[in-house]
PDB file of C-alpha atoms in Angstrom:
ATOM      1  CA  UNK A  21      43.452  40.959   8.176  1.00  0.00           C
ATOM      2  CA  UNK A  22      45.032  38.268   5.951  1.00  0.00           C
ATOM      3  CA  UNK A  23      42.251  36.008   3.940  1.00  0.00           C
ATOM      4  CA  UNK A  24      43.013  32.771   2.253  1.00  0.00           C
ATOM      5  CA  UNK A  25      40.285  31.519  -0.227  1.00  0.00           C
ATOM      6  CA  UNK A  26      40.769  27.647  -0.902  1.00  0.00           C
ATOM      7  CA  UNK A  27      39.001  27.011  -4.483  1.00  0.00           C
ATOM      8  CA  UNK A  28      38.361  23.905  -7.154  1.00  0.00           C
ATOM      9  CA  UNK A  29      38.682  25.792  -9.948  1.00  0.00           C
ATOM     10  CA  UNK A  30      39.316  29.220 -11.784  1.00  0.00           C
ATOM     11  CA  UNK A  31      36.198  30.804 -11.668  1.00  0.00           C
ATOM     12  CA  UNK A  32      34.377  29.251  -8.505  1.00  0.00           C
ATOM     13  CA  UNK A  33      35.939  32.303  -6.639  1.00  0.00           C
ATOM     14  CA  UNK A  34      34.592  35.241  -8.800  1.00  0.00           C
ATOM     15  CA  UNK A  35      31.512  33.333  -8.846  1.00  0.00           C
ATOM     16  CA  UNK A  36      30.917  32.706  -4.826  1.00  0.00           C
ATOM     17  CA  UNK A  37      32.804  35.508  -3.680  1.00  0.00           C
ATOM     18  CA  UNK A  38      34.145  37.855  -6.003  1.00  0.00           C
ATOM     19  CA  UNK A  39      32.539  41.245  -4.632  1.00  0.00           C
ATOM     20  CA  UNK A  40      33.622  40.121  -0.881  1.00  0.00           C
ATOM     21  CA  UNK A  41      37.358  39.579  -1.940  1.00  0.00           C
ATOM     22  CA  UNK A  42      37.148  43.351  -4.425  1.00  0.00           C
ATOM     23  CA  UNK A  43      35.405  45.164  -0.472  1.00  0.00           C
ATOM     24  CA  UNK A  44      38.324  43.082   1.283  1.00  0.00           C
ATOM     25  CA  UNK A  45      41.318  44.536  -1.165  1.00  0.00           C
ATOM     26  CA  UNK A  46      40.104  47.984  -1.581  1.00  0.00           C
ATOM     27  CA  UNK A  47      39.865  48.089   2.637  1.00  0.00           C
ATOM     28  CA  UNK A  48      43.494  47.334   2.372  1.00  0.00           C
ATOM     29  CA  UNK A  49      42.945  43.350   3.522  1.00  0.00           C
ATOM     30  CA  UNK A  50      45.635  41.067   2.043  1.00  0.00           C
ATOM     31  CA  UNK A  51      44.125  37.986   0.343  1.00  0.00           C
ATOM     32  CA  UNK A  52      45.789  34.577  -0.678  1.00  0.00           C
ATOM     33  CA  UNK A  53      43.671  32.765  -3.423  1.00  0.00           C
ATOM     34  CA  UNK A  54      44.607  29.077  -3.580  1.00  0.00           C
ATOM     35  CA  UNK A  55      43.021  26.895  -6.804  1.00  0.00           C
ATOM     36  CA  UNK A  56      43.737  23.475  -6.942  1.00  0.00           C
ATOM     37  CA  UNK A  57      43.633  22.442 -10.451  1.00  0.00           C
ATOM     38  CA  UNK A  58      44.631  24.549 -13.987  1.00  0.00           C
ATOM     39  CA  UNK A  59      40.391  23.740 -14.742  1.00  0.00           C
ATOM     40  CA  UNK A  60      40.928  22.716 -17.741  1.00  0.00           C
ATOM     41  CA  UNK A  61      37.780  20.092 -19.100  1.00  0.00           C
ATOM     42  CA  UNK A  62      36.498  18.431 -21.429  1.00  0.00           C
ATOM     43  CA  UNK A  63      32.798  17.254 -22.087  1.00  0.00           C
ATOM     44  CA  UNK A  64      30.824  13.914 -21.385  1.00  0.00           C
ATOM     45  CA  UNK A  65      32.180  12.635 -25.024  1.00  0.00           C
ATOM     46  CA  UNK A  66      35.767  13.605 -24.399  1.00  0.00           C
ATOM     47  CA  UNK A  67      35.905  17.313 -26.354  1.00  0.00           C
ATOM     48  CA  UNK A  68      37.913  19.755 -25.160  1.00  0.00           C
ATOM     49  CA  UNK A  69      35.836  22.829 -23.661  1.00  0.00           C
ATOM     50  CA  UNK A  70      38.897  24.807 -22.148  1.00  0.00           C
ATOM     51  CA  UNK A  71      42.623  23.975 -21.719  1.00  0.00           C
ATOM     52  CA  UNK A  72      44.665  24.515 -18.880  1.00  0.00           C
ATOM     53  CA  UNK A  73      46.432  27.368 -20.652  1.00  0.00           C
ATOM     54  CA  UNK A  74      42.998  29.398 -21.381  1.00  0.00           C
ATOM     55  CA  UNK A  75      41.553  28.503 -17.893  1.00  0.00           C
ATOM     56  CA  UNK A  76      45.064  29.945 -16.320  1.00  0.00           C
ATOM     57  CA  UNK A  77      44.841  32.712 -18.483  1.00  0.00           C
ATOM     58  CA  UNK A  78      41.358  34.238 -18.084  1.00  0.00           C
ATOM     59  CA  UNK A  79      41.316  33.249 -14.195  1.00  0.00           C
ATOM     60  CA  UNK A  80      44.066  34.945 -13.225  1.00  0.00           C
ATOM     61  CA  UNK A  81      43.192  38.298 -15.567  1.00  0.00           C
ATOM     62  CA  UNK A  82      39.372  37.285 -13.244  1.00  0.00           C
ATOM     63  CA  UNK A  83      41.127  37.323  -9.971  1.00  0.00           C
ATOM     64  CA  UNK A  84      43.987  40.486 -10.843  1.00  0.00           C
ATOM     65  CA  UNK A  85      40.443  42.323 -11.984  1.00  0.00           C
ATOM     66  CA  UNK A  86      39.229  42.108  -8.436  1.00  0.00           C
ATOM     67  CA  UNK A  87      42.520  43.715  -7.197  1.00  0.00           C
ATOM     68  CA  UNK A  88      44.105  39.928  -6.186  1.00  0.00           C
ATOM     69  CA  UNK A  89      47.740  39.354  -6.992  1.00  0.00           C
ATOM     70  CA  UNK A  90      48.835  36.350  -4.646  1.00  0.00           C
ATOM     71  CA  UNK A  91      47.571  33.296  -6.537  1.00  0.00           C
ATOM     72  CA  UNK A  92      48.865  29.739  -6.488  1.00  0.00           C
ATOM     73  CA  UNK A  93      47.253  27.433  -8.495  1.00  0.00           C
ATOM     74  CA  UNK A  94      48.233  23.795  -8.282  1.00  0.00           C
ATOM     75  CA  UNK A  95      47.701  20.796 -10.842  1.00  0.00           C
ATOM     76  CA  UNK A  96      45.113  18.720  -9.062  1.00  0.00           C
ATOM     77  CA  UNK A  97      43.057  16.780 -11.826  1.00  0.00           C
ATOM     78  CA  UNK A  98      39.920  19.301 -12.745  1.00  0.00           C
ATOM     79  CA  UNK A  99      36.942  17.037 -12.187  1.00  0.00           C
ATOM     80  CA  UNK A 100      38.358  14.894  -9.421  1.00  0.00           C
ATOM     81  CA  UNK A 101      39.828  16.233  -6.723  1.00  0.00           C
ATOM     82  CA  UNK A 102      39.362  14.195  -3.546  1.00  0.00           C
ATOM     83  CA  UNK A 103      39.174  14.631   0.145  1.00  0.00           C
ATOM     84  CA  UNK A 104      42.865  12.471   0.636  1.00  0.00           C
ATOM     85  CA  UNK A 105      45.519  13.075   2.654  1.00  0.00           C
ATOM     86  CA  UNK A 106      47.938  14.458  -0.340  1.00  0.00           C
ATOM     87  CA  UNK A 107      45.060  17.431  -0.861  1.00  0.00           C
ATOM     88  CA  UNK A 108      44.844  18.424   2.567  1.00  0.00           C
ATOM     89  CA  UNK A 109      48.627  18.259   2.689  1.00  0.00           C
ATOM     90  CA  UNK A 110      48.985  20.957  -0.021  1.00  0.00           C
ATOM     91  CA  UNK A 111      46.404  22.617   1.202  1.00  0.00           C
ATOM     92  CA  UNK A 112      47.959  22.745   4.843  1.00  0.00           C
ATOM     93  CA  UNK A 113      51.406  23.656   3.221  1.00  0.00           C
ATOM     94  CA  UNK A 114      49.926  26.898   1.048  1.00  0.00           C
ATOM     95  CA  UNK A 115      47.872  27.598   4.639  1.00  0.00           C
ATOM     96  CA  UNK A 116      51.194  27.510   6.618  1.00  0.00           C
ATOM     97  CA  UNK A 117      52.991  29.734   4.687  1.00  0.00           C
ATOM     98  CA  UNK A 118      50.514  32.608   4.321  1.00  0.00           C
ATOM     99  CA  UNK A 119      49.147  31.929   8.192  1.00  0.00           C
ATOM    100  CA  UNK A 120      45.644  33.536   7.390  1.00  0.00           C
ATOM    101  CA  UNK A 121      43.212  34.934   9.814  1.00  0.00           C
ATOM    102  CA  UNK A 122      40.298  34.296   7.822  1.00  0.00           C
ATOM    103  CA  UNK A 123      39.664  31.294   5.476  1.00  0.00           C
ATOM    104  CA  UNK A 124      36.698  30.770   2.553  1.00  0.00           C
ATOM    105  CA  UNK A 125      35.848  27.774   0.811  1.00  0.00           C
ATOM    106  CA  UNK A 126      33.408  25.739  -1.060  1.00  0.00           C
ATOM    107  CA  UNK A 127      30.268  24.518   1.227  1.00  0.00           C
ATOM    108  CA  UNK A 128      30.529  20.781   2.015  1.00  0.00           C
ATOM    109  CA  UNK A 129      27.739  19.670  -0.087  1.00  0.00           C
ATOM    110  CA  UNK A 130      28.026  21.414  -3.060  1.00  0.00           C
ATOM    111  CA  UNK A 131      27.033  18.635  -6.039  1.00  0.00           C
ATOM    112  CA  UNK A 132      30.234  18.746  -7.987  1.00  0.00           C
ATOM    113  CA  UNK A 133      32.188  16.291  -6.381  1.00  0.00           C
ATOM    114  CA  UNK A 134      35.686  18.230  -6.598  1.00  0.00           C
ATOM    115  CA  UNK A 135      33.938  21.303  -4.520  1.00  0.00           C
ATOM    116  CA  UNK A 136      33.278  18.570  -2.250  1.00  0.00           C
ATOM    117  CA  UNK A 137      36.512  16.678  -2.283  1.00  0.00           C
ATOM    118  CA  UNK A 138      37.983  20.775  -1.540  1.00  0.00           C
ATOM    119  CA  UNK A 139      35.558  21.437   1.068  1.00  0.00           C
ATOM    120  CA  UNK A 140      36.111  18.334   3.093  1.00  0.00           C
ATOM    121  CA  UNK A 141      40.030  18.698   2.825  1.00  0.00           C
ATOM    122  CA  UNK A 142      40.237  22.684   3.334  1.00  0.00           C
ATOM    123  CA  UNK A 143      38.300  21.919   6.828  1.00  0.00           C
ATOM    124  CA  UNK A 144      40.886  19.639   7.540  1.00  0.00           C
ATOM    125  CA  UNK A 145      43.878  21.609   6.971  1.00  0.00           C
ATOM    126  CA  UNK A 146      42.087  24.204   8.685  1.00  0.00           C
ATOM    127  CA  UNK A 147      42.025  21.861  11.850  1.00  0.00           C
ATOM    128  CA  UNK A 148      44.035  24.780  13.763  1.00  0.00           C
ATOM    129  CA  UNK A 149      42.331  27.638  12.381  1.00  0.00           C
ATOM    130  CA  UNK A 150      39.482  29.709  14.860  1.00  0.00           C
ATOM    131  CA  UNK A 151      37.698  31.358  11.682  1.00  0.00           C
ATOM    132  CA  UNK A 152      35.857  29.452   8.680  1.00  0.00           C
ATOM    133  CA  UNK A 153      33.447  30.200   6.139  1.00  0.00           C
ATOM    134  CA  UNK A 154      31.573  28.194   3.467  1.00  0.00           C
ATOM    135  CA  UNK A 155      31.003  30.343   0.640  1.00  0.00           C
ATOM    136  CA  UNK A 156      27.303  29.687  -1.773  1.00  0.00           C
ATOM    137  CA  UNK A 157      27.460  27.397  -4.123  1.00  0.00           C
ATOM    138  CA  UNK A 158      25.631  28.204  -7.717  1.00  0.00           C
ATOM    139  CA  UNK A 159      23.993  26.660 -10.233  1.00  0.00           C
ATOM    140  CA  UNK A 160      24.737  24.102 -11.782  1.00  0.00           C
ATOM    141  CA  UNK A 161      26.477  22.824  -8.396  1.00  0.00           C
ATOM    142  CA  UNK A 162      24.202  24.085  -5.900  1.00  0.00           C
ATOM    143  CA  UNK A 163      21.175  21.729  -6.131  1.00  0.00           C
ATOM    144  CA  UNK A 164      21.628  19.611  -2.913  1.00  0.00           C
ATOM    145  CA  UNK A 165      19.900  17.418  -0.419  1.00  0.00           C
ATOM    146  CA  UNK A 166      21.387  19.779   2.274  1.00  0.00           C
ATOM    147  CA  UNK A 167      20.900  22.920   1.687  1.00  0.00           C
ATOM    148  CA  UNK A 168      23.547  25.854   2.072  1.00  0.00           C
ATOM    149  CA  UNK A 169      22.024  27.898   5.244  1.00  0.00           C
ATOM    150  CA  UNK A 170      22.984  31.523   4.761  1.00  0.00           C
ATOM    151  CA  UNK A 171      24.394  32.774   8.352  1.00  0.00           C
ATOM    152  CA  UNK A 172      26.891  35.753   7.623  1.00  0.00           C
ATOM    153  CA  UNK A 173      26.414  38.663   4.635  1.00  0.00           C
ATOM    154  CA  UNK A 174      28.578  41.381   3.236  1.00  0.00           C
ATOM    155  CA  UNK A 175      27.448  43.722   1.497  1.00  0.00           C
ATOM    156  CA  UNK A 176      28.838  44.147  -2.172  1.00  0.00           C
ATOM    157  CA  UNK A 177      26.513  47.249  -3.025  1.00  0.00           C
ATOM    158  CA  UNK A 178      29.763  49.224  -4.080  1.00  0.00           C
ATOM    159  CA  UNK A 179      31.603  45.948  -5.860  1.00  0.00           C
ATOM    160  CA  UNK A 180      28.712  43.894  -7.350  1.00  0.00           C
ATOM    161  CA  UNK A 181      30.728  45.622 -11.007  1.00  0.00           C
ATOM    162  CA  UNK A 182      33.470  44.501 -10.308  1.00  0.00           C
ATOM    163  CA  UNK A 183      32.404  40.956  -9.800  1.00  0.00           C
ATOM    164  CA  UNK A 184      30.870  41.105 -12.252  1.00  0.00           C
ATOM    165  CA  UNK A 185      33.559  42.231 -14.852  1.00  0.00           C
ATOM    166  CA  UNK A 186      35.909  39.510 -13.301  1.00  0.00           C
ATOM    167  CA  UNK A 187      33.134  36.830 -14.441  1.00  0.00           C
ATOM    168  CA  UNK A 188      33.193  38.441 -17.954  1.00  0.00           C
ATOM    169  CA  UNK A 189      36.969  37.377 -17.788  1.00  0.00           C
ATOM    170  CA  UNK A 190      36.096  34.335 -18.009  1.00  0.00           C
ATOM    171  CA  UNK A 191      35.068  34.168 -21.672  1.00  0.00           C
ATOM    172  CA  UNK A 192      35.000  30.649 -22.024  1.00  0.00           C
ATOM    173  CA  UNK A 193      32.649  29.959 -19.268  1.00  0.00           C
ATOM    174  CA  UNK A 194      30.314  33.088 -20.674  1.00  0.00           C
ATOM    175  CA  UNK A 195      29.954  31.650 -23.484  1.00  0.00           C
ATOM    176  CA  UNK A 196      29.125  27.882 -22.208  1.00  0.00           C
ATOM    177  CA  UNK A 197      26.490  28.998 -19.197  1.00  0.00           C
ATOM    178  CA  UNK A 198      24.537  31.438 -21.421  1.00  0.00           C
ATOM    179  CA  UNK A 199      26.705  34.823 -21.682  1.00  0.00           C
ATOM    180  CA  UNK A 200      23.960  37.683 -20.189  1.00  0.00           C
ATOM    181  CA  UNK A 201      21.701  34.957 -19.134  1.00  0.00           C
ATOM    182  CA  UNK A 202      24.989  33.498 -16.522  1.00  0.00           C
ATOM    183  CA  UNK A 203      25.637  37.343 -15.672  1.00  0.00           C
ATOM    184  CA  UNK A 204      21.710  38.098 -14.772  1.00  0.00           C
ATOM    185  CA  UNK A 205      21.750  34.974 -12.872  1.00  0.00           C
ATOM    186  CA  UNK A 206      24.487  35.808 -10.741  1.00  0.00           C
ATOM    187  CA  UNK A 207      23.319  39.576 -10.488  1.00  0.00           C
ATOM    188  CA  UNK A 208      19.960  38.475  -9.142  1.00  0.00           C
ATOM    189  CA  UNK A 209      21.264  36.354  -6.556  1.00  0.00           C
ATOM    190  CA  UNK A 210      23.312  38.754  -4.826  1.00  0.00           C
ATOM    191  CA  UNK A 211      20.291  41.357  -5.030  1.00  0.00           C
ATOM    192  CA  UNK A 212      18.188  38.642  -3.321  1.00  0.00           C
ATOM    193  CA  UNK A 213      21.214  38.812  -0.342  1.00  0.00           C
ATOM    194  CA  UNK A 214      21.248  42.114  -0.559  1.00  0.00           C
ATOM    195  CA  UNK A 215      17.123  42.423  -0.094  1.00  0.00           C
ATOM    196  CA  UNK A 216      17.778  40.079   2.823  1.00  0.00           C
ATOM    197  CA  UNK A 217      19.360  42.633   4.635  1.00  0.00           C
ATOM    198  CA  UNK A 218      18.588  45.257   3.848  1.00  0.00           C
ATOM    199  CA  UNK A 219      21.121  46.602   1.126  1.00  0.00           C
ATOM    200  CA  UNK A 220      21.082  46.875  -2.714  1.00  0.00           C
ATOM    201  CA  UNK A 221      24.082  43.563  -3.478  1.00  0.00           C
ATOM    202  CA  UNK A 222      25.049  40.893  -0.613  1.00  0.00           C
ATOM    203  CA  UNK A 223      27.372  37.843  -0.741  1.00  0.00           C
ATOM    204  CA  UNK A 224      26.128  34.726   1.958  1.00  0.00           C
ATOM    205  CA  UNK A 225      28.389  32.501   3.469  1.00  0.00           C
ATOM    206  CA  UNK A 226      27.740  29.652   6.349  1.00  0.00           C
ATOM    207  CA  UNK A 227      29.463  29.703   8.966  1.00  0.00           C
ATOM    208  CA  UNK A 228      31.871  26.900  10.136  1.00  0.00           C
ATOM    209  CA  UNK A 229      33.213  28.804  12.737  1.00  0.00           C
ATOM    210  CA  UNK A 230      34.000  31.936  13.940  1.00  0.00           C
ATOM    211  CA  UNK A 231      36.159  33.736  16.566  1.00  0.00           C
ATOM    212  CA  UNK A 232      35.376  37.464  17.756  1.00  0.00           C
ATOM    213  CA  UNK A 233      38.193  39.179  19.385  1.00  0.00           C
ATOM    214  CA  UNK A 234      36.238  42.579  20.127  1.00  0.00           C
ATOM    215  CA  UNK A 235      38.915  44.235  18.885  1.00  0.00           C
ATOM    216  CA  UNK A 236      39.357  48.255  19.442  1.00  0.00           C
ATOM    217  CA  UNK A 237      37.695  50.879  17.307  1.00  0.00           C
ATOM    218  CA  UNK A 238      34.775  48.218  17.399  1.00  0.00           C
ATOM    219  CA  UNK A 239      36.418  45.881  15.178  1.00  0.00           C
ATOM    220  CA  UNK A 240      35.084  42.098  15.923  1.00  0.00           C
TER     221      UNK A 240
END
């Protein structure tokens, strides 16, 4: 199965879906990760927080930690990335070229407006595509008026460490959301998926849509 994950920023992947992608390598799935922006920031007064060049460099040591080697990662502005027609046409281009069966991205009403702006344009790039996911957002970006509605899980029991060590790539970001306090927080929401069905670690996603090909061997 070939998997494309569409993503604002280096680190929204680990975050959202990190053990899914680490099951999906190790299963011998190929996965595409597509970021749109280098994510570097700076604060409300203007400060840097992280360059481009740190961002780049702990994201992709993040994503080669969960066995991912295919990344592109395009120069979108960090904090504003819109749903316009020169987003989804990148988008559609990177989506063209790897022709993916399977497709993650932000939800559509995560808070940060550049998950958003990703969401909207992913779907629409995605116009021709039979299989979609939404992947859950986190806090600080996951307080909405519509809430994320958890439809399909996978269990991470056997990957929740290495999700986990990818996020601790990201030593910038440990450092800003409260090092073991960020890591527990993320730890105990995949336990509460996990409890909800059943296994020790889960990962949630919504579904956009879905196609099942009842495939032999009792693959869907």
């Amino acid at each position: 199965m070939k998997i494309m994950v569409v993503g604002a920023h280096l680190d929204d992947i680990e975050l959202a879906c990190g053990g899914t992608l680490a099951k999906a390598v190790a299963n011998g799935h190929t996965v595409k990760v597509l970021i749109m922006s280098k994510s570097g920031y700076t604060n409300k007064e203007g400060q840097m927080q992280r360059s481009d060049d740190i961002a780049v460099k702990e994201g992709t040591k993040a994503l080669n930690t969960l066995g991912i080697e295919d990344i592109t990662i395009l120069d979108f502005e960090t904090k504003d990335i819109p749903f316009r027609s020169d987003v989804v046409n990148a988008i559609d281009v990177e989506m063209s070229k790897f022709n993916p069966d399977v497709i993650f991205t932000h939800h559509p009403f995560d808070t940060h407006q550049a998950h958003e702006g990703v969401s909207k344009a992913t779907i629409a790039a995605a116009r021709r595509k039979n299989t979609v996911f939404f992947f859950e957002p986190i806090a600080p970006s996951g307080r909405s008026y519509v809430a994320f509605k958890p439809q399909m899980y996978v269990d991470i029991s056997d990957y929740v460490d290495t999700k986990i060590a990818s996020l601790k790539c990201h030593e910038s970001e440990y450092n800003k959301f409260g090092g073991e306090d960020w890591i527990k927080g993320v730890e105990s929401r995949c336990g509460f998926r996990g409890y909800e069905i059943g296994s020790k670690y889960a990962e949630a996603f919504e579904v956009l849509r879905m196609e099942m090909s009842f495939g032999k061997d009792g693959e869907l």
